[in-house]
Amino acid sequence: MAQQLEKDERSNKYMYSIIVPTYNERLNIALLIYLVFKHLRGVDFEIIVVDDGSPDGTQEVVKQLQQVYGEDRILLRARPKKLGLGTAYVHGLKHASGDFVVIMDADLSHHPKYLPSFIRKQMETGASIVTGTRYVTGGGVHGWNLMRKLTSRGANVLAQTLLWPGVSDLTGSFRLYRRSVLQDIINSVVSKGYVFQMEMIVRASRKGYHIEEVPITFVDRIFGSSKLGGSEIVEYLKGLAYLLVTT
């Protein structure tokens, strides 16, 4: 697949900005960046790490990686403290120079091996957004217990029933956006945290943007702890009610 992508990219002059929010990802960020470079050979891209003041030394690791790959390929755009996932993407977008923007998690739950499929899907269809989905043939989840699978699936079914967004995975956060489209959608989004992703894709659907899906397997983090808790579930339900009223 990587070799085929290189052939396809010979006529692709686009630049891709990959925004990766981090908080305490010292054990994951180096492997993630290595894998991005491995799977995007022949592609013009930059990685923008938005770190929210990680106390575990994440920023120091990123600075070492800059010495290996170059500060023009890896940009560290740190913030002083945890300010929310949604604002991290906004902050990263301000520093992005790509024609397209990829957003993905740093904990290796979003494997960079899918990036060529995202790029190819966009090139083939002209889509404004390509989103990874766990809920179509070829997609799935690895490493979750039954309760978490049911919670995630239930959240998506509930949102599908109430909002009719036209995509199968609203709570996923592995996506490729045309930069101008991402900028337009962000300007109309008010949610923060994990609800941000759902509002983004719903707003995009309501605006009539062309959205395509690529099946992915979501893998639960190996290093570090999950940042999803009861408060995020409450915020999700509040966000769902808000979108039901405002979209």
mmCIF file of C-alpha atoms in Angstrom:
data_model
loop_
_atom_site.group_PDB
_atom_site.id
_atom_site.type_symbol
_atom_site.label_atom_id
_atom_site.label_comp_id
_atom_site.label_asym_id
_atom_site.label_seq_id
_atom_site.Cartn_x
_atom_site.Cartn_y
_atom_site.Cartn_z
ATOM 1 C CA MET A 1 0.000 0.000 0.000
ATOM 2 C CA ALA A 2 2.807 2.440 0.863
ATOM 3 C CA GLN A 3 4.493 1.800 -2.507
ATOM 4 C CA GLN A 4 1.230 2.385 -4.349
ATOM 5 C CA LEU A 5 0.709 5.609 -2.404
ATOM 6 C CA GLU A 6 4.139 6.823 -3.492
ATOM 7 C CA LYS A 7 3.119 6.266 -7.119
ATOM 8 C CA ASP A 8 -0.173 8.086 -6.566
ATOM 9 C CA GLU A 9 1.545 10.960 -4.834
ATOM 10 C CA ARG A 10 3.825 11.743 -7.769
ATOM 11 C CA SER A 11 1.035 13.933 -9.124
ATOM 12 C CA ASN A 12 -0.148 15.025 -5.679
ATOM 13 C CA LYS A 13 1.321 18.379 -4.734
ATOM 14 C CA TYR A 14 -0.685 18.737 -1.558
ATOM 15 C CA MET A 15 0.800 19.342 1.879
ATOM 16 C CA TYR A 16 -0.629 17.556 4.930
ATOM 17 C CA SER A 17 -0.545 18.884 8.493
ATOM 18 C CA ILE A 18 -1.014 16.224 11.180
ATOM 19 C CA ILE A 19 -2.204 17.664 14.496
ATOM 20 C CA VAL A 20 -1.489 15.479 17.528
ATOM 21 C CA PRO A 21 -2.676 16.733 20.939
ATOM 22 C CA THR A 22 -0.678 15.272 23.831
ATOM 23 C CA TYR A 23 -0.807 15.046 27.589
ATOM 24 C CA ASN A 24 1.552 12.593 29.287
ATOM 25 C CA GLU A 25 2.379 10.695 26.088
ATOM 26 C CA ARG A 26 6.135 10.348 26.606
ATOM 27 C CA LEU A 27 5.989 6.583 26.097
ATOM 28 C CA ASN A 28 3.939 6.795 22.888
ATOM 29 C CA ILE A 29 4.928 9.879 20.916
ATOM 30 C CA ALA A 30 8.257 8.615 19.556
ATOM 31 C CA LEU A 31 6.738 5.416 18.153
ATOM 32 C CA LEU A 32 3.794 7.319 16.708
ATOM 33 C CA ILE A 33 6.059 9.741 14.854
ATOM 34 C CA TYR A 34 8.277 6.923 13.589
ATOM 35 C CA LEU A 35 5.226 5.133 12.204
ATOM 36 C CA VAL A 36 3.925 8.282 10.513
ATOM 37 C CA PHE A 37 7.221 8.713 8.688
ATOM 38 C CA LYS A 38 7.248 5.018 7.804
ATOM 39 C CA HIS A 39 3.786 5.013 6.251
ATOM 40 C CA LEU A 40 3.889 8.418 4.539
ATOM 41 C CA ARG A 41 7.013 8.027 2.441
ATOM 42 C CA GLY A 42 6.833 10.292 -0.586
ATOM 43 C CA VAL A 43 4.199 12.514 1.041
ATOM 44 C CA ASP A 44 4.782 16.154 1.981
ATOM 45 C CA PHE A 45 3.689 16.495 5.603
ATOM 46 C CA GLU A 46 4.356 18.095 8.966
ATOM 47 C CA ILE A 47 3.447 16.894 12.449
ATOM 48 C CA ILE A 48 2.182 19.508 14.882
ATOM 49 C CA VAL A 49 2.370 18.346 18.501
ATOM 50 C CA VAL A 50 0.122 20.388 20.792
ATOM 51 C CA ASP A 51 1.213 19.508 24.322
ATOM 52 C CA ASP A 52 -0.730 20.761 27.321
ATOM 53 C CA GLY A 53 2.094 21.082 29.815
ATOM 54 C CA SER A 54 2.707 17.345 30.285
ATOM 55 C CA PRO A 55 4.611 16.731 33.534
ATOM 56 C CA ASP A 56 6.013 13.406 32.280
ATOM 57 C CA GLY A 57 8.569 14.886 29.887
ATOM 58 C CA THR A 58 6.600 14.582 26.650
ATOM 59 C CA GLN A 59 7.920 17.910 25.391
ATOM 60 C CA GLU A 60 11.529 16.897 26.008
ATOM 61 C CA VAL A 61 11.007 13.746 23.927
ATOM 62 C CA VAL A 62 9.461 15.797 21.111
ATOM 63 C CA LYS A 63 12.434 18.171 21.147
ATOM 64 C CA GLN A 64 14.777 15.180 20.780
ATOM 65 C CA LEU A 65 12.686 13.952 17.851
ATOM 66 C CA GLN A 66 13.016 17.379 16.242
ATOM 67 C CA GLN A 67 16.756 16.868 16.201
ATOM 68 C CA VAL A 68 16.255 13.594 14.321
ATOM 69 C CA TYR A 69 13.546 14.539 11.831
ATOM 70 C CA GLY A 70 13.925 18.325 11.677
ATOM 71 C CA GLU A 71 12.029 21.199 13.261
ATOM 72 C CA ASP A 72 10.347 21.862 9.920
ATOM 73 C CA ARG A 73 8.764 18.375 9.991
ATOM 74 C CA ILE A 74 7.928 18.216 13.697
ATOM 75 C CA LEU A 75 6.494 21.367 15.245
ATOM 76 C CA LEU A 76 6.054 21.607 19.018
ATOM 77 C CA ARG A 77 3.342 24.105 19.877
ATOM 78 C CA ALA A 78 2.997 23.759 23.636
ATOM 79 C CA ARG A 79 0.407 25.237 25.947
ATOM 80 C CA PRO A 80 0.909 25.864 29.677
ATOM 81 C CA LYS A 81 -1.823 23.524 30.975
ATOM 82 C CA LYS A 82 -4.725 21.265 29.993
ATOM 83 C CA LEU A 83 -7.140 23.437 28.048
ATOM 84 C CA GLY A 84 -9.323 20.860 26.321
ATOM 85 C CA LEU A 85 -9.149 18.683 23.228
ATOM 86 C CA GLY A 86 -11.181 20.979 21.001
ATOM 87 C CA THR A 87 -9.051 24.031 21.702
ATOM 88 C CA ALA A 88 -5.939 21.914 21.059
ATOM 89 C CA TYR A 89 -7.080 21.378 17.466
ATOM 90 C CA VAL A 90 -7.842 25.085 17.115
ATOM 91 C CA HIS A 91 -4.382 25.910 18.412
ATOM 92 C CA GLY A 92 -2.735 23.418 16.061
ATOM 93 C CA LEU A 93 -4.691 24.705 13.081
ATOM 94 C CA LYS A 94 -3.284 28.185 13.654
ATOM 95 C CA HIS A 95 0.187 26.790 13.004
ATOM 96 C CA ALA A 96 -0.720 24.434 10.143
ATOM 97 C CA SER A 97 0.580 25.128 6.654
ATOM 98 C CA GLY A 98 -0.967 22.104 4.914
ATOM 99 C CA ASP A 99 -3.726 22.000 2.322
ATOM 100 C CA PHE A 100 -5.237 19.168 4.346
ATOM 101 C CA VAL A 101 -5.238 18.602 8.100
ATOM 102 C CA VAL A 102 -5.234 15.216 9.829
ATOM 103 C CA ILE A 103 -6.271 14.947 13.459
ATOM 104 C CA MET A 104 -5.293 11.848 15.397
ATOM 105 C CA ASP A 105 -4.570 10.659 18.927
ATOM 106 C CA ALA A 106 -1.056 10.233 20.273
ATOM 107 C CA ASP A 107 -1.686 7.027 22.215
ATOM 108 C CA LEU A 108 -1.404 4.711 19.161
ATOM 109 C CA SER A 109 -5.122 3.952 19.180
ATOM 110 C CA HIS A 110 -5.078 5.510 15.698
ATOM 111 C CA HIS A 111 -2.483 3.560 13.739
ATOM 112 C CA PRO A 112 -0.616 5.629 11.120
ATOM 113 C CA LYS A 113 -0.875 2.696 8.698
ATOM 114 C CA TYR A 114 -4.346 3.980 7.822
ATOM 115 C CA LEU A 115 -3.095 7.395 6.677
ATOM 116 C CA PRO A 116 -2.411 6.248 3.090
ATOM 117 C CA SER A 117 -6.007 5.005 2.878
ATOM 118 C CA PHE A 118 -7.300 8.359 4.084
ATOM 119 C CA ILE A 119 -5.250 10.235 1.488
ATOM 120 C CA ARG A 120 -6.175 7.842 -1.305
ATOM 121 C CA LYS A 121 -9.876 8.019 -0.459
ATOM 122 C CA GLN A 122 -9.779 11.810 -0.593
ATOM 123 C CA MET A 123 -7.912 11.803 -3.901
ATOM 124 C CA GLU A 124 -10.332 9.311 -5.443
ATOM 125 C CA THR A 125 -13.533 10.999 -4.281
ATOM 126 C CA GLY A 126 -12.632 14.661 -3.833
ATOM 127 C CA ALA A 127 -14.105 14.499 -0.327
ATOM 128 C CA SER A 128 -13.831 17.451 2.012
ATOM 129 C CA ILE A 129 -13.578 15.094 4.999
ATOM 130 C CA VAL A 130 -12.406 11.498 5.378
ATOM 131 C CA THR A 131 -13.189 9.952 8.736
ATOM 132 C CA GLY A 132 -12.081 6.665 10.229
ATOM 133 C CA THR A 133 -14.885 4.396 11.377
ATOM 134 C CA ARG A 134 -15.030 1.398 13.666
ATOM 135 C CA TYR A 135 -18.562 0.499 12.689
ATOM 136 C CA VAL A 136 -18.447 -0.728 9.093
ATOM 137 C CA THR A 137 -17.112 -3.926 7.541
ATOM 138 C CA GLY A 138 -13.359 -4.009 8.045
ATOM 139 C CA GLY A 139 -13.458 -1.768 11.107
ATOM 140 C CA GLY A 140 -13.461 -2.695 14.764
ATOM 141 C CA VAL A 141 -12.118 -2.226 18.264
ATOM 142 C CA HIS A 142 -9.327 -4.148 19.998
ATOM 143 C CA GLY A 143 -8.553 -4.139 23.700
ATOM 144 C CA TRP A 144 -11.864 -2.900 25.114
ATOM 145 C CA ASN A 145 -13.963 -4.843 27.572
ATOM 146 C CA LEU A 146 -17.587 -5.601 26.766
ATOM 147 C CA MET A 147 -18.961 -2.717 28.840
ATOM 148 C CA ARG A 148 -16.840 -0.123 27.071
ATOM 149 C CA LYS A 149 -17.764 -1.557 23.666
ATOM 150 C CA LEU A 150 -21.442 -1.392 24.568
ATOM 151 C CA THR A 151 -21.078 2.152 25.888
ATOM 152 C CA SER A 152 -19.372 3.361 22.711
ATOM 153 C CA ARG A 153 -21.744 1.534 20.410
ATOM 154 C CA GLY A 154 -24.729 2.761 22.378
ATOM 155 C CA ALA A 155 -23.523 6.347 22.245
ATOM 156 C CA ASN A 156 -23.195 6.144 18.470
ATOM 157 C CA VAL A 157 -26.580 4.478 17.989
ATOM 158 C CA LEU A 158 -28.232 7.121 20.162
ATOM 159 C CA ALA A 159 -26.587 9.925 18.211
ATOM 160 C CA GLN A 160 -27.450 8.266 14.882
ATOM 161 C CA THR A 161 -31.085 7.967 15.886
ATOM 162 C CA LEU A 162 -31.433 11.555 17.079
ATOM 163 C CA LEU A 163 -29.151 13.461 14.725
ATOM 164 C CA TRP A 164 -29.014 11.487 11.431
ATOM 165 C CA PRO A 165 -25.489 12.700 10.590
ATOM 166 C CA GLY A 166 -24.867 10.428 7.601
ATOM 167 C CA VAL A 167 -21.725 8.822 9.058
ATOM 168 C CA SER A 168 -21.373 5.621 11.052
ATOM 169 C CA ASP A 169 -18.898 6.739 13.749
ATOM 170 C CA LEU A 170 -19.611 10.124 15.332
ATOM 171 C CA THR A 171 -17.330 9.819 18.335
ATOM 172 C CA GLY A 172 -14.209 8.795 16.410
ATOM 173 C CA SER A 173 -11.370 11.305 16.284
ATOM 174 C CA PHE A 174 -9.205 10.050 13.408
ATOM 175 C CA ARG A 175 -10.010 12.303 10.462
ATOM 176 C CA LEU A 176 -8.645 14.120 7.442
ATOM 177 C CA TYR A 177 -10.069 17.545 6.599
ATOM 178 C CA ARG A 178 -9.586 19.940 3.758
ATOM 179 C CA ARG A 179 -8.017 22.819 5.661
ATOM 180 C CA SER A 180 -10.538 25.444 4.551
ATOM 181 C CA VAL A 181 -13.386 23.123 5.574
ATOM 182 C CA LEU A 182 -11.894 22.477 9.001
ATOM 183 C CA GLN A 183 -11.500 26.203 9.537
ATOM 184 C CA ASP A 184 -15.111 26.815 8.546
ATOM 185 C CA ILE A 185 -16.479 24.105 10.827
ATOM 186 C CA ILE A 186 -14.341 25.052 13.821
ATOM 187 C CA ASN A 187 -15.686 28.592 13.648
ATOM 188 C CA SER A 188 -19.205 27.265 14.269
ATOM 189 C CA VAL A 189 -18.392 24.701 16.989
ATOM 190 C CA VAL A 190 -18.953 25.575 20.639
ATOM 191 C CA SER A 191 -18.297 22.209 22.328
ATOM 192 C CA LYS A 192 -15.051 21.288 24.042
ATOM 193 C CA GLY A 193 -13.520 17.988 25.085
ATOM 194 C CA TYR A 194 -14.816 14.740 23.625
ATOM 195 C CA VAL A 195 -18.114 16.240 22.431
ATOM 196 C CA PHE A 196 -16.059 18.389 20.065
ATOM 197 C CA GLN A 197 -15.590 15.517 17.608
ATOM 198 C CA MET A 198 -19.287 14.734 17.425
ATOM 199 C CA GLU A 199 -20.274 18.350 16.899
ATOM 200 C CA MET A 200 -17.622 18.735 14.193
ATOM 201 C CA ILE A 201 -18.961 15.903 12.042
ATOM 202 C CA VAL A 202 -22.616 16.840 12.620
ATOM 203 C CA ARG A 203 -21.957 20.464 11.654
ATOM 204 C CA ALA A 204 -20.079 19.297 8.563
ATOM 205 C CA SER A 205 -22.974 17.091 7.546
ATOM 206 C CA ARG A 206 -25.490 19.898 8.059
ATOM 207 C CA LYS A 207 -23.353 22.230 5.936
ATOM 208 C CA GLY A 208 -23.435 19.705 3.112
ATOM 209 C CA TYR A 209 -19.750 18.863 2.979
ATOM 210 C CA HIS A 210 -18.740 15.672 1.164
ATOM 211 C CA ILE A 211 -17.765 13.101 3.808
ATOM 212 C CA GLU A 212 -16.216 9.690 3.115
ATOM 213 C CA GLU A 213 -15.348 6.884 5.531
ATOM 214 C CA VAL A 214 -12.406 4.496 5.860
ATOM 215 C CA PRO A 215 -12.666 1.403 8.095
ATOM 216 C CA ILE A 216 -10.139 1.355 10.935
ATOM 217 C CA THR A 217 -9.431 -0.838 13.920
ATOM 218 C CA PHE A 218 -9.218 1.212 17.089
ATOM 219 C CA VAL A 219 -6.650 -0.231 19.500
ATOM 220 C CA ASP A 220 -6.830 0.651 23.189
ATOM 221 C CA ARG A 221 -3.742 2.362 24.535
ATOM 222 C CA ILE A 222 -0.877 0.209 25.817
ATOM 223 C CA PHE A 223 1.053 2.891 27.720
ATOM 224 C CA GLY A 224 -0.534 5.504 29.962
ATOM 225 C CA SER A 225 -4.077 5.788 31.239
ATOM 226 C CA SER A 226 -7.316 6.570 29.455
ATOM 227 C CA LYS A 227 -8.588 10.120 29.838
ATOM 228 C CA LEU A 228 -12.218 9.068 29.336
ATOM 229 C CA GLY A 229 -14.242 9.033 32.538
ATOM 230 C CA GLY A 230 -17.684 9.636 33.964
ATOM 231 C CA SER A 231 -17.474 13.398 33.484
ATOM 232 C CA GLU A 232 -16.831 12.924 29.745
ATOM 233 C CA ILE A 233 -19.901 10.692 29.450
ATOM 234 C CA VAL A 234 -22.028 13.367 31.132
ATOM 235 C CA GLU A 235 -20.610 15.983 28.778
ATOM 236 C CA TYR A 236 -21.410 13.727 25.825
ATOM 237 C CA LEU A 237 -25.057 13.514 26.817
ATOM 238 C CA LYS A 238 -25.224 17.272 27.321
ATOM 239 C CA GLY A 239 -23.604 17.814 23.937
ATOM 240 C CA LEU A 240 -26.025 15.434 22.261
ATOM 241 C CA ALA A 241 -28.965 17.381 23.691
ATOM 242 C CA TYR A 242 -27.412 20.647 22.560
ATOM 243 C CA LEU A 243 -26.910 19.420 18.985
ATOM 244 C CA LEU A 244 -30.447 18.046 18.889
ATOM 245 C CA VAL A 245 -31.740 21.532 19.619
ATOM 246 C CA THR A 246 -29.333 23.605 17.533
ATOM 247 C CA THR A 247 -28.756 21.589 14.317
#
